[in-house]
Structures are given as C-alpha cells and as structure tokens.
CSV table of C-alpha atoms in Angstrom, one decimal:
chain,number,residue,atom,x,y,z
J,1,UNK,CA,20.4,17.4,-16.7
J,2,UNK,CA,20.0,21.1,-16.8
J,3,UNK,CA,16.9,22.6,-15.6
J,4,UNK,CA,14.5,24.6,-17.7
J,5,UNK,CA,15.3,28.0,-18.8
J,6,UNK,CA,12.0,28.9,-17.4
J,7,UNK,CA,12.8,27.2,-13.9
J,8,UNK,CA,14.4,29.6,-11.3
J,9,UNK,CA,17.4,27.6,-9.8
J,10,UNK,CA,17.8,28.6,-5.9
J,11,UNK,CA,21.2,28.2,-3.8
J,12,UNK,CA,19.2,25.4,-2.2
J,13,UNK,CA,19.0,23.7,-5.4
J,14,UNK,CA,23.0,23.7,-6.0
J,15,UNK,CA,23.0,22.7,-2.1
J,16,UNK,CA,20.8,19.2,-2.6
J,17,UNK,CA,22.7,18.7,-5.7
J,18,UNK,CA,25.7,18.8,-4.7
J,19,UNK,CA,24.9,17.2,-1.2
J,20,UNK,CA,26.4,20.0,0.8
J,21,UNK,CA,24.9,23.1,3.2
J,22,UNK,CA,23.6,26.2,1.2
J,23,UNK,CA,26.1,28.0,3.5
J,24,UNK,CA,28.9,25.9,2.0
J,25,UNK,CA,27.9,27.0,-1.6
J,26,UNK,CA,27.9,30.8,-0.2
J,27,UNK,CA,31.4,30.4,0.8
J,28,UNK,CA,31.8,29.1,-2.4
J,29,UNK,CA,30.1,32.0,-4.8
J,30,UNK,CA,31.6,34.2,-2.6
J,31,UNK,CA,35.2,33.4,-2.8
J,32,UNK,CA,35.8,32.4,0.9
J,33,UNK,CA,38.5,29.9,1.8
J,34,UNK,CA,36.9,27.5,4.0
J,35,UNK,CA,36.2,25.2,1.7
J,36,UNK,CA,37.8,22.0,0.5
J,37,UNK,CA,39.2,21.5,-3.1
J,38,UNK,CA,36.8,18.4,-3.9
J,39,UNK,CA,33.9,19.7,-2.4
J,40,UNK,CA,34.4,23.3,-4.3
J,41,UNK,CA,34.3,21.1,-7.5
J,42,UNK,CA,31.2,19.4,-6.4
J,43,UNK,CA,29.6,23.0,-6.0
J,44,UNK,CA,30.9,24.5,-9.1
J,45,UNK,CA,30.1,21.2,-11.4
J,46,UNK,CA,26.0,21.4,-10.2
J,47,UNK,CA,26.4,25.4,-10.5
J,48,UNK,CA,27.0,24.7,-14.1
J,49,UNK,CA,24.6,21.8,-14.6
J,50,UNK,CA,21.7,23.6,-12.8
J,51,UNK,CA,23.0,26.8,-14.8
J,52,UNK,CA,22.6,28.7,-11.8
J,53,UNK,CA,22.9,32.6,-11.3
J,54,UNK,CA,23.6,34.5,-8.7
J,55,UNK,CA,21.5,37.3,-8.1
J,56,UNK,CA,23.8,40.4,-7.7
J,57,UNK,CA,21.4,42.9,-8.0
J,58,UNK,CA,19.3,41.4,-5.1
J,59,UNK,CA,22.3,40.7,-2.9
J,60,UNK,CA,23.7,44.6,-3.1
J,61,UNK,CA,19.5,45.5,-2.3
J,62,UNK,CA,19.9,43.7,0.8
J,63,UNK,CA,23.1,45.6,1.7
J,64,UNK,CA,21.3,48.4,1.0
J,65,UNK,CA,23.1,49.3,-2.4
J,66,UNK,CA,22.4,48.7,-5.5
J,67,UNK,CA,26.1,48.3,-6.6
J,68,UNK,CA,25.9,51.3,-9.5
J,69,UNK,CA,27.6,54.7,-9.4
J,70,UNK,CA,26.3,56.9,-11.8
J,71,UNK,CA,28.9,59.1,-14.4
J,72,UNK,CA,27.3,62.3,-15.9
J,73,UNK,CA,29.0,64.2,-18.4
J,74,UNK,CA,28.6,66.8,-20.9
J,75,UNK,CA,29.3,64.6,-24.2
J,76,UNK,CA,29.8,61.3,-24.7
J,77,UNK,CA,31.6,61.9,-28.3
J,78,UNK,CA,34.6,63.4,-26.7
J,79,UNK,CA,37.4,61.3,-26.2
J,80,UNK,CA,38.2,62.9,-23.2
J,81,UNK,CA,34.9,61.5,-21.3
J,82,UNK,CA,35.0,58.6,-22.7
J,83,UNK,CA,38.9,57.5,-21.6
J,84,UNK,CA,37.5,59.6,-18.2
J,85,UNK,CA,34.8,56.6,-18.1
J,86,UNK,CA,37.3,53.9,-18.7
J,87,UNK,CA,39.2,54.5,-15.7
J,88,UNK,CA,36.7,55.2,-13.4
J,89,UNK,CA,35.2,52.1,-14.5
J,90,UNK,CA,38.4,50.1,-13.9
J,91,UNK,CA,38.7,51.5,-10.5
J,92,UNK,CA,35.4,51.0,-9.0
J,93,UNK,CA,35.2,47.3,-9.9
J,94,UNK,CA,37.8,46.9,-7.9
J,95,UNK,CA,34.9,48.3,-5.1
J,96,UNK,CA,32.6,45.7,-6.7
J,97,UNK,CA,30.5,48.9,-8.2
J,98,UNK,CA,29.6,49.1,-11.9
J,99,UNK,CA,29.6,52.4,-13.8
J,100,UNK,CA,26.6,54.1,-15.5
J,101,UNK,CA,27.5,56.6,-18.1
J,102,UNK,CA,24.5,59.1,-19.0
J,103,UNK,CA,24.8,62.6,-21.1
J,104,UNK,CA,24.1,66.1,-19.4
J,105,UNK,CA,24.4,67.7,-22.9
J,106,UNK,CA,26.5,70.7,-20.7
J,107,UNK,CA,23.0,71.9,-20.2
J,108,UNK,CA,21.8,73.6,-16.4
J,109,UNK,CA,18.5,71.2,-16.6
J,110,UNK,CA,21.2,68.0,-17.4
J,111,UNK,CA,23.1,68.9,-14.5
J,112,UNK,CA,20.3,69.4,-12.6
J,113,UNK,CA,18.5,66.5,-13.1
J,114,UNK,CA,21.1,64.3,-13.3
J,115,UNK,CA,21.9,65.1,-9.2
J,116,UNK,CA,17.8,65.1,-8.7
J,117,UNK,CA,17.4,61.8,-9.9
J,118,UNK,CA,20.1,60.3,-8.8
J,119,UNK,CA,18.3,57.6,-6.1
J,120,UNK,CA,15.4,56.9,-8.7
J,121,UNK,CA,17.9,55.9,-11.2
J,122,UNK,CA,19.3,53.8,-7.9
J,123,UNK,CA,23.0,54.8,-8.1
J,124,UNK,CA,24.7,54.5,-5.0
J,125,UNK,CA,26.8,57.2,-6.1
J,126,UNK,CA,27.1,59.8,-8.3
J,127,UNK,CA,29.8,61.6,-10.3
J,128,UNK,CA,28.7,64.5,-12.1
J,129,UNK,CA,31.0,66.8,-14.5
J,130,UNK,CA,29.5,70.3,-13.8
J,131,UNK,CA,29.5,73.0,-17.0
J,132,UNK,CA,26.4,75.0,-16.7
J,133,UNK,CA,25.0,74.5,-13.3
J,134,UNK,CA,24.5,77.6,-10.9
J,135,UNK,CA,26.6,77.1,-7.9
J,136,UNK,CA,23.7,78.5,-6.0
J,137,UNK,CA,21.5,76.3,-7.4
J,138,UNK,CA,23.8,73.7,-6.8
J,139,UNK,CA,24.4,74.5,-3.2
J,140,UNK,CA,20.5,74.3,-2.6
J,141,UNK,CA,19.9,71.1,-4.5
J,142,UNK,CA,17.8,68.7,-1.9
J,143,UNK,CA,19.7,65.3,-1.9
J,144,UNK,CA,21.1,62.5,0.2
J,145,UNK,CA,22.8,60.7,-2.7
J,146,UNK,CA,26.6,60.6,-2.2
J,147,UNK,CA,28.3,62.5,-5.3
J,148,UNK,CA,31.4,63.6,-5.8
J,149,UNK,CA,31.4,67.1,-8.5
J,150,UNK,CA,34.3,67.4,-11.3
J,151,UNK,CA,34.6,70.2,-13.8
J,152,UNK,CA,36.9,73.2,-14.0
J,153,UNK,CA,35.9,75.5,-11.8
J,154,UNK,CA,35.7,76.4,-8.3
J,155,UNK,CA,32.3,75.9,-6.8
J,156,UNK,CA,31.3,76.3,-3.6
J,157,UNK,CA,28.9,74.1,-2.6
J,158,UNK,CA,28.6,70.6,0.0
J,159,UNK,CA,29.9,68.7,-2.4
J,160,UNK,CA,33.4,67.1,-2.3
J,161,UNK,CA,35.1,68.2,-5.7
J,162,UNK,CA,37.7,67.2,-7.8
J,163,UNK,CA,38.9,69.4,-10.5
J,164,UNK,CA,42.2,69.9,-12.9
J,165,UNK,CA,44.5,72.9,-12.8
J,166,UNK,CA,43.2,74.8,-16.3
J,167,UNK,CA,44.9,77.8,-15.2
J,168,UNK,CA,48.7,77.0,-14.9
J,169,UNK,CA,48.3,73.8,-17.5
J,170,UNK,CA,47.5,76.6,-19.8
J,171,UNK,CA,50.1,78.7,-18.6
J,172,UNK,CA,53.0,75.9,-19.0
J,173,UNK,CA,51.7,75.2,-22.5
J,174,UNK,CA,52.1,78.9,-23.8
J,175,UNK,CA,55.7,79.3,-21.6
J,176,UNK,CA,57.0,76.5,-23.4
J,177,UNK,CA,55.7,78.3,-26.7
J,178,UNK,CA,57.3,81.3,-25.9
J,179,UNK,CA,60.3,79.9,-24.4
J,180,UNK,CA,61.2,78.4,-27.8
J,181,UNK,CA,60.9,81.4,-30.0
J,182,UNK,CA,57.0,81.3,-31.1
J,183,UNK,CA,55.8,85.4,-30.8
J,184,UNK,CA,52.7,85.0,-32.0
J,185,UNK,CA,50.6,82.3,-30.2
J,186,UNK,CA,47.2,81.8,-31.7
J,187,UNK,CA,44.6,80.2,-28.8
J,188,UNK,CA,41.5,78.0,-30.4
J,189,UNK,CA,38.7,78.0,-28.5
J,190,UNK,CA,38.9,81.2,-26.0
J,191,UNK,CA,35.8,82.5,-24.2
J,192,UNK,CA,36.3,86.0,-22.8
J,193,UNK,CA,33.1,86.7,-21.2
J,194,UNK,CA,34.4,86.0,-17.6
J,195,UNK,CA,32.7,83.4,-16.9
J,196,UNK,CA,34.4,81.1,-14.8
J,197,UNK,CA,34.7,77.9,-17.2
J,198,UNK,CA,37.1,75.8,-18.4
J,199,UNK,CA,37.5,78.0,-21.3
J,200,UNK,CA,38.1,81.2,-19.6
J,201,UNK,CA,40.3,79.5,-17.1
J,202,UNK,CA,42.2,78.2,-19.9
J,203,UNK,CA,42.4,81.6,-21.6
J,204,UNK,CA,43.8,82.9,-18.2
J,205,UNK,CA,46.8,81.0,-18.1
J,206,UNK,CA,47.5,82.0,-21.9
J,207,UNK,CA,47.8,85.7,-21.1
J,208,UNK,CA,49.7,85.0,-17.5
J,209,UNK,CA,52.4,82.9,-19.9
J,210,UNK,CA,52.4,86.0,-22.0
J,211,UNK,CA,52.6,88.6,-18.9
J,212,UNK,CA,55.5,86.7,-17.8
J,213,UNK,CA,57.5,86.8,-20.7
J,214,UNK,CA,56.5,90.6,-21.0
J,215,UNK,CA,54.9,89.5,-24.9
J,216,UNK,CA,51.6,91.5,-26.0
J,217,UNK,CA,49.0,89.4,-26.8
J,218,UNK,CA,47.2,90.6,-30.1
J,219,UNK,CA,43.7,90.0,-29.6
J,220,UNK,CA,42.6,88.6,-33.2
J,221,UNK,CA,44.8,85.6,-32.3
J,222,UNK,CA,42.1,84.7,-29.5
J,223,UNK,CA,40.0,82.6,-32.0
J,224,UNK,CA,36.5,81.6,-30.3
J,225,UNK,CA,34.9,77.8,-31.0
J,226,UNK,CA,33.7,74.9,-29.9
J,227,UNK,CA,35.8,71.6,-29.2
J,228,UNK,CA,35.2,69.6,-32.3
J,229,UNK,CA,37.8,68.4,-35.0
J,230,UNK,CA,35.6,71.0,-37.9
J,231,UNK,CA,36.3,73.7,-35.2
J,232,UNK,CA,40.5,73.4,-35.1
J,233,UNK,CA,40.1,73.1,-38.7
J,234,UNK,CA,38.4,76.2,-39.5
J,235,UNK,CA,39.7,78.2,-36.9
J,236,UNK,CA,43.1,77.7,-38.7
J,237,UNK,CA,41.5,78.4,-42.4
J,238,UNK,CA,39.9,81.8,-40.9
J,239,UNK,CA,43.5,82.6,-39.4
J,240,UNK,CA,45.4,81.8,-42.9
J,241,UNK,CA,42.1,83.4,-44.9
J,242,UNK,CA,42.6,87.2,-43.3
J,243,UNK,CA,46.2,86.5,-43.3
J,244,UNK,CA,46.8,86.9,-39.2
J,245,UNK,CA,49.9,86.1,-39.0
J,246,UNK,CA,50.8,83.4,-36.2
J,247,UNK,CA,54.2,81.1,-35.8
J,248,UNK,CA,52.5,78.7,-32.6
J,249,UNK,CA,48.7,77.8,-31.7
J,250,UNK,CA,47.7,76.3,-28.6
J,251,UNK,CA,44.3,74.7,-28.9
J,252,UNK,CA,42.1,74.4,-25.8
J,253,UNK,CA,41.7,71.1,-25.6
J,254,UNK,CA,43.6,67.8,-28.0
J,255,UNK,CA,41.1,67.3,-30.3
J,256,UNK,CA,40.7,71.2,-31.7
J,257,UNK,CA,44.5,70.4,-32.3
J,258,UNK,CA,44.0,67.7,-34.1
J,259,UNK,CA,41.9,69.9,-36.7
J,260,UNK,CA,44.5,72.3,-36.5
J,261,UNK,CA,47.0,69.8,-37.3
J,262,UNK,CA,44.9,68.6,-40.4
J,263,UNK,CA,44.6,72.4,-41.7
J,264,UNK,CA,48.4,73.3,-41.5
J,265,UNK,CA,49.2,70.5,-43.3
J,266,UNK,CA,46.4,71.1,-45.8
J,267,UNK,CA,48.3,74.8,-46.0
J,268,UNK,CA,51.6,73.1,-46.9
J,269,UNK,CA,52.6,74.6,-43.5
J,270,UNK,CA,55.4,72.5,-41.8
J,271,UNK,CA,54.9,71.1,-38.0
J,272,UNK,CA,56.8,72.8,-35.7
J,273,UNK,CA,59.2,74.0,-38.5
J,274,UNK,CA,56.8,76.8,-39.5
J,275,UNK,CA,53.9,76.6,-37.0
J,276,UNK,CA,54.4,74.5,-33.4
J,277,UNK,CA,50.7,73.5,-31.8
J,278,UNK,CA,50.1,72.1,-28.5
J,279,UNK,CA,46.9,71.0,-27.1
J,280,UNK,CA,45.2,69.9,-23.7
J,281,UNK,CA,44.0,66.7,-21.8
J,282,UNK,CA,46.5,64.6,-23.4
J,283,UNK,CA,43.9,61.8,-24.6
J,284,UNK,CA,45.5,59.0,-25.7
J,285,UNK,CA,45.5,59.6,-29.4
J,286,UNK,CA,47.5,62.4,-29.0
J,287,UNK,CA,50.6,60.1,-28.9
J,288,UNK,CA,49.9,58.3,-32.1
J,289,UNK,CA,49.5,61.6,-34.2
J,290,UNK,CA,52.2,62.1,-37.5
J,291,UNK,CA,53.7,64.4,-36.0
J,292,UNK,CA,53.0,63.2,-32.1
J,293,UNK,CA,51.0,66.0,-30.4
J,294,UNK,CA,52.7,68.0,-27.4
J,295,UNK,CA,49.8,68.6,-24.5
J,296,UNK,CA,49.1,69.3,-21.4
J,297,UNK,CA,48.3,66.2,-18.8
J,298,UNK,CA,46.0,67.1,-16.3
J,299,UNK,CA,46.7,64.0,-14.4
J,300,UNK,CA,44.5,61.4,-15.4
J,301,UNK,CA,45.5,58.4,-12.9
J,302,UNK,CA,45.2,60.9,-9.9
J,303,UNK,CA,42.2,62.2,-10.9
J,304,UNK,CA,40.5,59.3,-11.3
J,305,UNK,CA,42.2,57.6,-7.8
J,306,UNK,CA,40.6,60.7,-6.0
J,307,UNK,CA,37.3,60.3,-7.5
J,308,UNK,CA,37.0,56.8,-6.5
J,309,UNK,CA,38.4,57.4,-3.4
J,310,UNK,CA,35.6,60.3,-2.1
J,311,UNK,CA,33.0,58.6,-3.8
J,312,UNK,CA,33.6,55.2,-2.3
J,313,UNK,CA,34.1,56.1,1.3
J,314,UNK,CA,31.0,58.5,1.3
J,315,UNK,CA,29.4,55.5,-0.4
J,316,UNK,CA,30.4,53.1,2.9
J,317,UNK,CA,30.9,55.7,5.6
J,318,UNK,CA,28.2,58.4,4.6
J,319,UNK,CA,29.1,62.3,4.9
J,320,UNK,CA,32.6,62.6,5.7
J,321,UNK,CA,32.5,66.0,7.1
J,322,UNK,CA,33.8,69.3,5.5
J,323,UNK,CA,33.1,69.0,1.7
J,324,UNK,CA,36.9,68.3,0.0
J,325,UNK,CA,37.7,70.8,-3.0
J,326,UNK,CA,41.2,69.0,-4.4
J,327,UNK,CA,42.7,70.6,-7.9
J,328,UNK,CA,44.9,67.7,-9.6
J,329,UNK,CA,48.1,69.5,-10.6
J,330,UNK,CA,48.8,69.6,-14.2
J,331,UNK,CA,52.0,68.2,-16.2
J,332,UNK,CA,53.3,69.7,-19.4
J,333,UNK,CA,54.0,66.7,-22.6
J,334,UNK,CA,56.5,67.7,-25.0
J,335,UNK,CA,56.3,65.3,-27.8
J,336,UNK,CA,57.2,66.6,-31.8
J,337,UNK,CA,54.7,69.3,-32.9
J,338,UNK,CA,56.9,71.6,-30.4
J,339,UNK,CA,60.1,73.0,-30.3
J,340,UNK,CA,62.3,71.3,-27.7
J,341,UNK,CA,63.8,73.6,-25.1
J,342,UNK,CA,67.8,74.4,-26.1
C-alpha cells in the first residue's frame, strides 16, 4: 500500500521493500548498468508503490551545486529572448542544469543586480544579456559566480562574452537592398547618439552598405523607435504622412518589420513590388509571415552551443583563464519581402 502523503519515503525504505541494498536502488535512480533486469523491476515497482522522490535539489547541494543557471534579459515579451531561452534551456539539460529566466527591464540597476545576486538566488551560473551596464562598473563588480555576458557590444571586462555580429548583419541586409535596385532605404529603429549599442552598431552597418555602394544616405530616412510591433507600424505611417519618399526599409530587429509589414499593406503598398523590408534576428515567425520575411540570422545554434559551452566548463572547472570575447558571425535570409539577386 502506498505510504502517506505526509510520510517521507527514504532510499532505505525502497531498499527493505524491495529486499535489495540502498546502493543497488542508487544504481538504479541513477541510470547505472549494473543491475539485473528483474531486480530493476523489483526497485522501480516499490519506487512507485512507496511513491518515492528523489531529492535532486539536495543531491546537486552535496555536489556543491544547486543544478540552476540563471538567464537575465532585458524583456521577456520579445520573441527574440524567449526562443533565446528555449535553446539554452534545451542545451543545458543535456548538463543536467535547469534554466531560470528573470527580467533586467535593460535597466543599469537590473543588470547590476542581477550579477550581485547571483549566489543568493543559488544559480550555479549565470547568463546575463548586458544593455545598460557600465563596462567599468561591470569590470569592478565583486563576484565569484561563473557567468558568461551576451549583448551587442564590446565590453571589456573578466567576463567571458558571447556576442552577434550587429555591424556586418546590418551591413549584408542594406547591400542586398541596394544590390537589387532599392535607393532609398528607410532604417526603423536607429539611435545616433554613439553609444555603443545594438542600435548604433546596427545603424553602422547601414551607412557602411551605403558607403560601399557610393549611395547618400538622407538622414529623415533614419526613423528612431523602440522595438515593438506599434513602433514598425507608426514609423511607416510617419514616413508615408510627410511623404518621405522610400522604395526599401530595413527594420532593426524582426518584429519592427512585422509592423512595418502591417502598415504597407494598410497603404495598399505592394511587398517587394513597391517597398522590399528586411528585418533582424530571424525569430522564427519570420518564416510564417504572408509574404515570408527576409532577415538577418545572427546564428542562433552557435550562439547558444558557445554559451553553454563557457558556462558549463567554468561551472565544472572554475576560471578558465583569459576571459573569451567570441562574435558569432551573422548570415543573411532571403525569403519573399526582398528582391532576389539577378
């Protein structure tokens, strides 16, 4: 009969039931193949009558670990970060280690805290998507948590980092603009304050495509925003309402497009008859778009295997020596809201 809820079964309980060692119900839990076939059943049959558990978190506590590795982002309502999540998450149960997913809101205190804090939240590890952070203040943050720093820019600091190519994605998605004909490339979502962020970096390689193909950029195409559908939307209604003229847009990341999708259609405006778009980060719903949206890849799998890969062997190992910096090289999508190459 199965115990009470309210008694706690022990491994020593399965062992008496089943009339074996508590060493041969070990093996058994833990996978190992030194056990017989019939006696496995025995094990597994008063497992399930005693309705025992196994205690994970108290077996990664005695290893030292808690088996959790801590994901801190910006937003959590960006597709982006949330596909980012899922693979992460797939690859680091391979490593037996669950992910924990908290917000920074792209905020200096977030990011700050979120590195702080990391051993009293007990993470073994900790990934942290850097936005607003100080790379000073990041280089003199006090803490013996192993983390692994992703984001868009170069920062100097002892962390290892992984980051995407922004720059010469950017680039390849305005070339292959201009390449087909389009002379008037409107970019959603510039910043041109300098600062070293993804936007900026994005807007770099939007004027290098155009300093290459010896094109002028007209500044009023360079239409500032934020990274939400509403902003791709309006950005195109405040192009069309001073009637700025513009035959391509190449939105800074795949969800401004998709609101710039939705307002050129809105305009009776055909896709990429009359205006091609092309986005970034190639998330997947960017492949199930009417039309299907050309972006820019910045190589998801290999991102996430290089992640997992820093973060696990500082997890096992400990410091491994000269922080890493490794920029994921980025990969141009042509689907049907651009003009094939003749």
């Amino acid at each position: 009969m199965r115990q009470k809820a309210s008694t706690v079964v022990t491994m020593a309980d399965v062992a008496r039931s089943a009339g074996v060692s508590t060493m041969t119900v070990s093996n058994v839990i833990n996978g190992r193949p030194r056990v017989g076939a019939e006696t496995k059943e025995r094990v597994l049959a008063a497992i399930g009558e005693l309705g025992y558990q196994v205690n994970l978190a108290a077996r990664h506590l005695r290893a030292g670990r808690t088996g959790v590795v801590g994901l801190a982002v910006p937003e959590l309502e960006n597709p982006y970060f949330a596909q980012l999540a899922g693979r992460l998450a797939d690859r680091f149960e391979a490593h037996d280690l669950r992910v924990v997913v908290e917000r920074t809101g792209a905020s200096r205190e977030g990011e700050m805290e979120a590195v702080a804090f990391s051993r009293l939240r007990m993470y073994d590890g900790l990934i942290l998507s850097v936005v607003d952070i100080d790379p000073a203040e990041l280089g003199q943050l006090r803490t013996d948590a192993p983390v692994v720093l992703i984001g868009e820019r170069a920062l100097p600091s002892r962390f290892d980092h992984v980051m995407m190519d922004n720059v010469d994605g950017a680039r390849q998605a305005t070339a292959h603009l201009l390449a087909t004909g389009a002379r008037r490339v409107a970019m959603l979502g510039g910043e041109p304050d300098g600062a070293a962020n993804m936007p900026a970096l994005r807007a770099e390689g939007y004027a290098l495509a155009h300093a290459e193909a010896g094109v002028p950029v007209d500044p009023r195409l360079n239409i500032r925003s934020s990274f939400r559908l509403q902003d791709g939307y309006e950005g195109i209604r405040a192009l069309l309402d001073r009637g700025i003229g513009f035959d391509a847009v190449f939105a800074l990341n795949d969800v401004v497009a998709m609101g710039a999708l939705r307002a050129l259609a809105d305009a009776g405006l055909r896709v990429p008859a009359d205006v091609q778009v092309i986005g970034f980060d190639d998330i997947d719903e960017a492949a199930y778009l009417v039309p299907a949206l050309s972006t820019v890849s910045p190589g998801h799998a290999e991102m996430a295997d290089r992640i997992t890969a820093l973060l696990t062997a500082q997890i096992t190992d400990g410091p491994t020596g000269e922080p890493q910096e490794i920029v994921v090289p980025a990969r141009l999508v042509h689907r049907a809201t651009t003009t094939p190459l003749s």
